[in-house]
Amino acid sequence: MSLYKHILVATDFGDDCEKVAIKALSLSNNEAKVSLIHVLEPLDSIYGGEAYGATAIQLQQIQDEINRNTGGHLKEFGEKMGVPQEDQHLKVGHHTKEIRKFAEENQCDLIVLGSHGRHGLGLLLGSTANSILHGAQCDVLAVRVS
Amino acid sequence: MSLYKHILVATDFGDDCEKVAIKALSLSNNEAKVSLIHVLEPLDSIYGGEAYGATAIQLQQIQDEINRNTGGHLKEFGEKMGVPQEDQHLKVGHHTKEIRKFAEENQCDLIVLGSHGRHGLGLLLGSTANSILHGAQCDVLAVRVS
C-alpha cells in the first residue's frame, strides 16, 4: 500500500532527474497517482523588459521556442518514466510558487524533488527544495542528488 | 521492498511525533532498520555560563535532570513505536549537527522529521528541517505537521 495518494515530482531534467522520479514511482507503489511538473522561469523576469538590447517581441519569440523545446523534453521524460501525458505539466512562473500552487490545487500529499546537499552554493534546486519545504501544505521528500 | 535500508527519525516529542514516526515505519516496510534520535540542546549553550544567576554546577544539575527525563520520554516513545532500545539515541548538542553526524556515521539513507509548513515563524523544527536538508548526504523526508 502506498503512504500517499498523489505524488508530485518536480523535475529540472538535470543529470539525476531519473533517480528522483524513480524514487517517487517506487513510493507510489503502482497505487498513488504520479504527476510530473517542470517550471520555466519566464525570460522577462530574468532579463527584464528591454535589457540586453532585446525587444519584448524578441524575448517572446525566444520564450516560445524555449517552451516548445521544454515541452518536448517533458514529454520524452514522461514517456520514459511511464507517466501519461495528461499528468505531465509545464508551467511558466516562479518555481516555488507554481509547484506549491499545483500541489494545493491538485491535492498532492507528497512533493518529491532533487536536492544538492551542498551548503551555500545557492543552487537552484537546493534553494527550491528549501523554500518548497517552508510553505508546503504536504510532505516533501528531498532526494539527494550529486 | 523498502526504498531505504536505514531510516533515521528525528523526534521532538511534539504533538505530531507519532505521525512522523508512523510514516517512517511504514516506509521501512518491516525491512529497513529504523533508528530514533532526539537531540537536546545543552542548557549552557542556551543560557550561557553564569547568566540568570545560575552557577555552572546548578546548570549541570538541571541538565542532568532534563537528560534523565528526556531519556525516559525517548524510551517510552520508542516502545510505543516498536523501536528497540538499542536503536533509540539521545544526543546532547546542536540539532542539525548531531542529526547529520549520526546519519553519516550510521549510513542512514533517509532522515525523516516533522516540518511546520509556516513561513517566517522561525520554529525550531522548521528551521531544523531546512538546515538538515541543506547539508544532508542522504534523502530527507519532511512530514507536514500542524
PDB file of N, CA, C and O in Angstrom, chain B residues 10-66:
ATOM      1  N   ALA B  10      14.024  11.752  13.373  1.00  0.00           N
ATOM      2  CA  ALA B  10      14.367  12.770  14.368  1.00  0.00           C
ATOM      3  C   ALA B  10      13.075  13.198  15.047  1.00  0.00           C
ATOM      4  O   ALA B  10      12.139  13.638  14.387  1.00  0.00           O
ATOM      5  N   THR B  11      13.041  13.042  16.355  1.00  0.00           N
ATOM      6  CA  THR B  11      11.789  13.335  17.050  1.00  0.00           C
ATOM      7  C   THR B  11      11.973  14.419  18.103  1.00  0.00           C
ATOM      8  O   THR B  11      13.044  14.564  18.687  1.00  0.00           O
ATOM      9  N   ASP B  12      10.920  15.194  18.289  1.00  0.00           N
ATOM     10  CA  ASP B  12      10.953  16.253  19.313  1.00  0.00           C
ATOM     11  C   ASP B  12       9.877  16.032  20.377  1.00  0.00           C
ATOM     12  O   ASP B  12       9.667  16.899  21.214  1.00  0.00           O
ATOM     13  N   PHE B  13       9.214  14.880  20.324  1.00  0.00           N
ATOM     14  CA  PHE B  13       8.120  14.564  21.267  1.00  0.00           C
ATOM     15  C   PHE B  13       6.974  15.575  21.189  1.00  0.00           C
ATOM     16  O   PHE B  13       6.219  15.732  22.150  1.00  0.00           O
ATOM     17  N   GLY B  14       6.865  16.274  20.086  1.00  0.00           N
ATOM     18  CA  GLY B  14       5.754  17.211  19.907  1.00  0.00           C
ATOM     19  C   GLY B  14       4.459  16.441  19.653  1.00  0.00           C
ATOM     20  O   GLY B  14       4.456  15.197  19.589  1.00  0.00           O
ATOM     21  N   ASP B  15       3.362  17.183  19.482  1.00  0.00           N
ATOM     22  CA  ASP B  15       2.038  16.568  19.326  1.00  0.00           C
ATOM     23  C   ASP B  15       1.993  15.576  18.163  1.00  0.00           C
ATOM     24  O   ASP B  15       1.235  14.620  18.195  1.00  0.00           O
ATOM     25  N   ASP B  16       2.781  15.859  17.127  1.00  0.00           N
ATOM     26  CA  ASP B  16       2.663  15.053  15.909  1.00  0.00           C
ATOM     27  C   ASP B  16       3.794  14.064  15.730  1.00  0.00           C
ATOM     28  O   ASP B  16       3.986  13.537  14.639  1.00  0.00           O
ATOM     29  N   CYS B  17       4.552  13.831  16.778  1.00  0.00           N
ATOM     30  CA  CYS B  17       5.739  12.988  16.586  1.00  0.00           C
ATOM     31  C   CYS B  17       5.367  11.556  16.226  1.00  0.00           C
ATOM     32  O   CYS B  17       6.109  10.886  15.504  1.00  0.00           O
ATOM     33  N   GLU B  18       4.196  11.102  16.673  1.00  0.00           N
ATOM     34  CA  GLU B  18       3.783   9.733  16.298  1.00  0.00           C
ATOM     35  C   GLU B  18       3.494   9.647  14.811  1.00  0.00           C
ATOM     36  O   GLU B  18       3.840   8.678  14.146  1.00  0.00           O
ATOM     37  N   LYS B  19       2.848  10.696  14.294  1.00  0.00           N
ATOM     38  CA  LYS B  19       2.525  10.744  12.866  1.00  0.00           C
ATOM     39  C   LYS B  19       3.809  10.626  12.027  1.00  0.00           C
ATOM     40  O   LYS B  19       3.857   9.912  11.022  1.00  0.00           O
ATOM     41  N   VAL B  20       4.827  11.331  12.462  1.00  0.00           N
ATOM     42  CA  VAL B  20       6.112  11.321  11.749  1.00  0.00           C
ATOM     43  C   VAL B  20       6.736   9.924  11.816  1.00  0.00           C
ATOM     44  O   VAL B  20       7.157   9.367  10.797  1.00  0.00           O
ATOM     45  N   ALA B  21       6.751   9.353  13.011  1.00  0.00           N
ATOM     46  CA  ALA B  21       7.374   8.029  13.182  1.00  0.00           C
ATOM     47  C   ALA B  21       6.594   6.956  12.426  1.00  0.00           C
ATOM     48  O   ALA B  21       7.189   6.047  11.840  1.00  0.00           O
ATOM     49  N   ILE B  22       5.269   7.078  12.413  1.00  0.00           N
ATOM     50  CA  ILE B  22       4.450   6.068  11.714  1.00  0.00           C
ATOM     51  C   ILE B  22       4.755   6.080  10.209  1.00  0.00           C
ATOM     52  O   ILE B  22       4.850   5.043   9.574  1.00  0.00           O
ATOM     53  N   LYS B  23       4.953   7.270   9.650  1.00  0.00           N
ATOM     54  CA  LYS B  23       5.308   7.342   8.223  1.00  0.00           C
ATOM     55  C   LYS B  23       6.656   6.673   7.978  1.00  0.00           C
ATOM     56  O   LYS B  23       6.836   5.940   7.003  1.00  0.00           O
ATOM     57  N   ALA B  24       7.592   6.930   8.867  1.00  0.00           N
ATOM     58  CA  ALA B  24       8.921   6.323   8.712  1.00  0.00           C
ATOM     59  C   ALA B  24       8.827   4.802   8.802  1.00  0.00           C
ATOM     60  O   ALA B  24       9.432   4.081   8.006  1.00  0.00           O
ATOM     61  N   LEU B  25       8.055   4.327   9.751  1.00  0.00           N
ATOM     62  CA  LEU B  25       7.912   2.875   9.926  1.00  0.00           C
ATOM     63  C   LEU B  25       7.239   2.256   8.713  1.00  0.00           C
ATOM     64  O   LEU B  25       7.601   1.169   8.263  1.00  0.00           O
ATOM     65  N   SER B  26       6.270   2.989   8.175  1.00  0.00           N
ATOM     66  CA  SER B  26       5.579   2.485   7.004  1.00  0.00           C
ATOM     67  C   SER B  26       6.544   2.414   5.810  1.00  0.00           C
ATOM     68  O   SER B  26       6.546   1.445   5.051  1.00  0.00           O
ATOM     69  N   LEU B  27       7.386   3.427   5.670  1.00  0.00           N
ATOM     70  CA  LEU B  27       8.376   3.417   4.584  1.00  0.00           C
ATOM     71  C   LEU B  27       9.408   2.301   4.777  1.00  0.00           C
ATOM     72  O   LEU B  27       9.987   1.812   3.810  1.00  0.00           O
ATOM     73  N   SER B  28       9.630   1.934   6.004  1.00  0.00           N
ATOM     74  CA  SER B  28      10.633   0.886   6.265  1.00  0.00           C
ATOM     75  C   SER B  28      10.111  -0.471   5.819  1.00  0.00           C
ATOM     76  O   SER B  28      10.900  -1.383   5.552  1.00  0.00           O
ATOM     77  N   ASN B  29       8.779  -0.596   5.761  1.00  0.00           N
ATOM     78  CA  ASN B  29       8.171  -1.819   5.239  1.00  0.00           C
ATOM     79  C   ASN B  29       8.679  -3.075   5.958  1.00  0.00           C
ATOM     80  O   ASN B  29       8.843  -4.125   5.333  1.00  0.00           O
ATOM     81  N   ASN B  30       8.942  -2.909   7.240  1.00  0.00           N
ATOM     82  CA  ASN B  30       9.481  -4.021   8.051  1.00  0.00           C
ATOM     83  C   ASN B  30      10.796  -4.579   7.527  1.00  0.00           C
ATOM     84  O   ASN B  30      11.174  -5.698   7.860  1.00  0.00           O
ATOM     85  N   GLU B  31      11.469  -3.823   6.698  1.00  0.00           N
ATOM     86  CA  GLU B  31      12.755  -4.296   6.161  1.00  0.00           C
ATOM     87  C   GLU B  31      13.893  -3.372   6.591  1.00  0.00           C
ATOM     88  O   GLU B  31      14.929  -3.822   7.040  1.00  0.00           O
ATOM     89  N   ALA B  32      13.666  -2.076   6.390  1.00  0.00           N
ATOM     90  CA  ALA B  32      14.724  -1.124   6.733  1.00  0.00           C
ATOM     91  C   ALA B  32      14.833  -1.035   8.253  1.00  0.00           C
ATOM     92  O   ALA B  32      13.840  -1.147   8.966  1.00  0.00           O
ATOM     93  N   LYS B  33      16.049  -0.844   8.701  1.00  0.00           N
ATOM     94  CA  LYS B  33      16.271  -0.554  10.122  1.00  0.00           C
ATOM     95  C   LYS B  33      15.750   0.858  10.383  1.00  0.00           C
ATOM     96  O   LYS B  33      15.902   1.745   9.540  1.00  0.00           O
ATOM     97  N   VAL B  34      15.104   1.055  11.538  1.00  0.00           N
ATOM     98  CA  VAL B  34      14.632   2.391  11.910  1.00  0.00           C
ATOM     99  C   VAL B  34      15.306   2.800  13.211  1.00  0.00           C
ATOM    100  O   VAL B  34      15.247   2.073  14.205  1.00  0.00           O
ATOM    101  N   SER B  35      15.986   3.935  13.198  1.00  0.00           N
ATOM    102  CA  SER B  35      16.572   4.472  14.423  1.00  0.00           C
ATOM    103  C   SER B  35      15.857   5.757  14.799  1.00  0.00           C
ATOM    104  O   SER B  35      15.436   6.518  13.927  1.00  0.00           O
ATOM    105  N   LEU B  36      15.731   5.963  16.108  1.00  0.00           N
ATOM    106  CA  LEU B  36      15.140   7.206  16.619  1.00  0.00           C
ATOM    107  C   LEU B  36      16.249   8.066  17.194  1.00  0.00           C
ATOM    108  O   LEU B  36      17.136   7.554  17.877  1.00  0.00           O
ATOM    109  N   ILE B  37      16.169   9.356  16.940  1.00  0.00           N
ATOM    110  CA  ILE B  37      17.134  10.259  17.574  1.00  0.00           C
ATOM    111  C   ILE B  37      16.393  11.452  18.163  1.00  0.00           C
ATOM    112  O   ILE B  37      15.427  11.957  17.572  1.00  0.00           O
ATOM    113  N   HIS B  38      16.818  11.824  19.365  1.00  0.00           N
ATOM    114  CA  HIS B  38      16.326  13.076  19.938  1.00  0.00           C
ATOM    115  C   HIS B  38      17.551  13.865  20.365  1.00  0.00           C
ATOM    116  O   HIS B  38      18.442  13.329  21.021  1.00  0.00           O
ATOM    117  N   VAL B  39      17.589  15.116  19.971  1.00  0.00           N
ATOM    118  CA  VAL B  39      18.753  15.935  20.312  1.00  0.00           C
ATOM    119  C   VAL B  39      18.346  17.018  21.309  1.00  0.00           C
ATOM    120  O   VAL B  39      17.399  17.768  21.078  1.00  0.00           O
ATOM    121  N   LEU B  40      19.060  17.048  22.402  1.00  0.00           N
ATOM    122  CA  LEU B  40      18.871  18.080  23.422  1.00  0.00           C
ATOM    123  C   LEU B  40      19.916  19.164  23.225  1.00  0.00           C
ATOM    124  O   LEU B  40      21.110  18.868  23.198  1.00  0.00           O
ATOM    125  N   GLU B  41      19.468  20.391  23.092  1.00  0.00           N
ATOM    126  CA  GLU B  41      20.444  21.486  23.056  1.00  0.00           C
ATOM    127  C   GLU B  41      20.975  21.653  24.484  1.00  0.00           C
ATOM    128  O   GLU B  41      20.179  21.726  25.434  1.00  0.00           O
ATOM    129  N   PRO B  42      22.283  21.714  24.681  1.00  0.00           N
ATOM    130  CA  PRO B  42      22.784  21.863  26.052  1.00  0.00           C
ATOM    131  C   PRO B  42      22.374  23.198  26.655  1.00  0.00           C
ATOM    132  O   PRO B  42      22.396  24.230  25.965  1.00  0.00           O
ATOM    133  N   LEU B  43      21.957  23.147  27.906  1.00  0.00           N
ATOM    134  CA  LEU B  43      21.489  24.354  28.596  1.00  0.00           C
ATOM    135  C   LEU B  43      22.499  25.493  28.543  1.00  0.00           C
ATOM    136  O   LEU B  43      22.134  26.639  28.327  1.00  0.00           O
ATOM    137  N   ASP B  44      23.785  25.173  28.724  1.00  0.00           N
ATOM    138  CA  ASP B  44      24.749  26.271  28.802  1.00  0.00           C
ATOM    139  C   ASP B  44      24.972  26.954  27.457  1.00  0.00           C
ATOM    140  O   ASP B  44      25.438  28.074  27.402  1.00  0.00           O
ATOM    141  N   SER B  45      24.569  26.255  26.350  1.00  0.00           N
ATOM    142  CA  SER B  45      24.666  26.942  25.059  1.00  0.00           C
ATOM    143  C   SER B  45      23.479  27.892  24.896  1.00  0.00           C
ATOM    144  O   SER B  45      23.511  28.819  24.109  1.00  0.00           O
ATOM    145  N   ILE B  46      22.398  27.617  25.624  1.00  0.00           N
ATOM    146  CA  ILE B  46      21.222  28.475  25.520  1.00  0.00           C
ATOM    147  C   ILE B  46      21.313  29.636  26.509  1.00  0.00           C
ATOM    148  O   ILE B  46      21.072  30.787  26.173  1.00  0.00           O
ATOM    149  N   TYR B  47      21.711  29.311  27.745  1.00  0.00           N
ATOM    150  CA  TYR B  47      21.701  30.347  28.780  1.00  0.00           C
ATOM    151  C   TYR B  47      23.066  30.931  29.100  1.00  0.00           C
ATOM    152  O   TYR B  47      23.176  31.872  29.867  1.00  0.00           O
ATOM    153  N   GLY B  48      24.107  30.347  28.559  1.00  0.00           N
ATOM    154  CA  GLY B  48      25.450  30.857  28.840  1.00  0.00           C
ATOM    155  C   GLY B  48      25.905  30.425  30.221  1.00  0.00           C
ATOM    156  O   GLY B  48      25.114  29.901  31.019  1.00  0.00           O
ATOM    157  N   GLY B  49      27.162  30.650  30.483  1.00  0.00           N
ATOM    158  CA  GLY B  49      27.799  30.163  31.711  1.00  0.00           C
ATOM    159  C   GLY B  49      27.039  30.540  32.980  1.00  0.00           C
ATOM    160  O   GLY B  49      26.316  29.733  33.552  1.00  0.00           O
ATOM    161  N   GLU B  50      27.162  31.765  33.410  1.00  0.00           N
ATOM    162  CA  GLU B  50      26.572  32.125  34.703  1.00  0.00           C
ATOM    163  C   GLU B  50      25.427  33.125  34.536  1.00  0.00           C
ATOM    164  O   GLU B  50      25.099  33.861  35.455  1.00  0.00           O
ATOM    165  N   ALA B  51      24.845  33.130  33.370  1.00  0.00           N
ATOM    166  CA  ALA B  51      23.714  34.029  33.162  1.00  0.00           C
ATOM    167  C   ALA B  51      22.567  33.608  34.065  1.00  0.00           C
ATOM    168  O   ALA B  51      22.529  32.480  34.549  1.00  0.00           O
ATOM    169  N   TYR B  52      21.662  34.481  34.294  1.00  0.00           N
ATOM    170  CA  TYR B  52      20.472  34.217  35.104  1.00  0.00           C
ATOM    171  C   TYR B  52      20.832  33.777  36.525  1.00  0.00           C
ATOM    172  O   TYR B  52      20.052  33.134  37.195  1.00  0.00           O
ATOM    173  N   GLY B  53      22.024  34.112  36.954  1.00  0.00           N
ATOM    174  CA  GLY B  53      22.413  33.810  38.328  1.00  0.00           C
ATOM    175  C   GLY B  53      22.691  32.345  38.608  1.00  0.00           C
ATOM    176  O   GLY B  53      22.952  31.965  39.745  1.00  0.00           O
ATOM    177  N   ALA B  54      22.613  31.517  37.596  1.00  0.00           N
ATOM    178  CA  ALA B  54      22.852  30.092  37.819  1.00  0.00           C
ATOM    179  C   ALA B  54      24.343  29.801  37.713  1.00  0.00           C
ATOM    180  O   ALA B  54      25.023  30.295  36.817  1.00  0.00           O
ATOM    181  N   THR B  55      24.829  29.044  38.646  1.00  0.00           N
ATOM    182  CA  THR B  55      26.239  28.661  38.567  1.00  0.00           C
ATOM    183  C   THR B  55      26.366  27.479  37.612  1.00  0.00           C
ATOM    184  O   THR B  55      25.373  26.825  37.269  1.00  0.00           O
ATOM    185  N   ALA B  56      27.588  27.197  37.228  1.00  0.00           N
ATOM    186  CA  ALA B  56      27.834  26.069  36.320  1.00  0.00           C
ATOM    187  C   ALA B  56      27.330  24.764  36.953  1.00  0.00           C
ATOM    188  O   ALA B  56      26.790  23.897  36.278  1.00  0.00           O
ATOM    189  N   ILE B  57      27.511  24.670  38.265  1.00  0.00           N
ATOM    190  CA  ILE B  57      27.088  23.437  38.963  1.00  0.00           C
ATOM    191  C   ILE B  57      25.569  23.302  38.933  1.00  0.00           C
ATOM    192  O   ILE B  57      25.028  22.223  38.653  1.00  0.00           O
ATOM    193  N   GLN B  58      24.869  24.422  39.181  1.00  0.00           N
ATOM    194  CA  GLN B  58      23.396  24.384  39.129  1.00  0.00           C
ATOM    195  C   GLN B  58      22.917  23.996  37.736  1.00  0.00           C
ATOM    196  O   GLN B  58      22.032  23.173  37.564  1.00  0.00           O
ATOM    197  N   LEU B  59      23.535  24.620  36.736  1.00  0.00           N
ATOM    198  CA  LEU B  59      23.148  24.311  35.349  1.00  0.00           C
ATOM    199  C   LEU B  59      23.356  22.826  35.059  1.00  0.00           C
ATOM    200  O   LEU B  59      22.526  22.183  34.438  1.00  0.00           O
ATOM    201  N   GLN B  60      24.473  22.302  35.576  1.00  0.00           N
ATOM    202  CA  GLN B  60      24.766  20.886  35.338  1.00  0.00           C
ATOM    203  C   GLN B  60      23.710  19.994  35.985  1.00  0.00           C
ATOM    204  O   GLN B  60      23.280  18.997  35.401  1.00  0.00           O
ATOM    205  N   GLN B  61      23.272  20.400  37.177  1.00  0.00           N
ATOM    206  CA  GLN B  61      22.241  19.602  37.864  1.00  0.00           C
ATOM    207  C   GLN B  61      20.937  19.603  37.076  1.00  0.00           C
ATOM    208  O   GLN B  61      20.293  18.572  36.913  1.00  0.00           O
ATOM    209  N   ILE B  62      20.582  20.796  36.586  1.00  0.00           N
ATOM    210  CA  ILE B  62      19.341  20.896  35.795  1.00  0.00           C
ATOM    211  C   ILE B  62      19.493  20.079  34.511  1.00  0.00           C
ATOM    212  O   ILE B  62      18.608  19.337  34.104  1.00  0.00           O
ATOM    213  N   GLN B  63      20.669  20.207  33.893  1.00  0.00           N
ATOM    214  CA  GLN B  63      20.911  19.455  32.649  1.00  0.00           C
ATOM    215  C   GLN B  63      20.777  17.952  32.882  1.00  0.00           C
ATOM    216  O   GLN B  63      20.147  17.239  32.098  1.00  0.00           O
ATOM    217  N   ASP B  64      21.338  17.477  33.984  1.00  0.00           N
ATOM    218  CA  ASP B  64      21.266  16.039  34.298  1.00  0.00           C
ATOM    219  C   ASP B  64      19.808  15.599  34.451  1.00  0.00           C
ATOM    220  O   ASP B  64      19.414  14.530  33.974  1.00  0.00           O
ATOM    221  N   GLU B  65      19.026  16.453  35.110  1.00  0.00           N
ATOM    222  CA  GLU B  65      17.618  16.148  35.346  1.00  0.00           C
ATOM    223  C   GLU B  65      16.859  16.096  34.002  1.00  0.00           C
ATOM    224  O   GLU B  65      16.071  15.185  33.748  1.00  0.00           O
ATOM    225  N   ILE B  66      17.134  17.065  33.154  1.00  0.00           N
ATOM    226  CA  ILE B  66      16.496  17.096  31.820  1.00  0.00           C
ATOM    227  C   ILE B  66      16.884  15.852  31.025  1.00  0.00           C
ATOM    228  O   ILE B  66      16.045  15.192  30.413  1.00  0.00           O
TER     229      ILE B  66
END
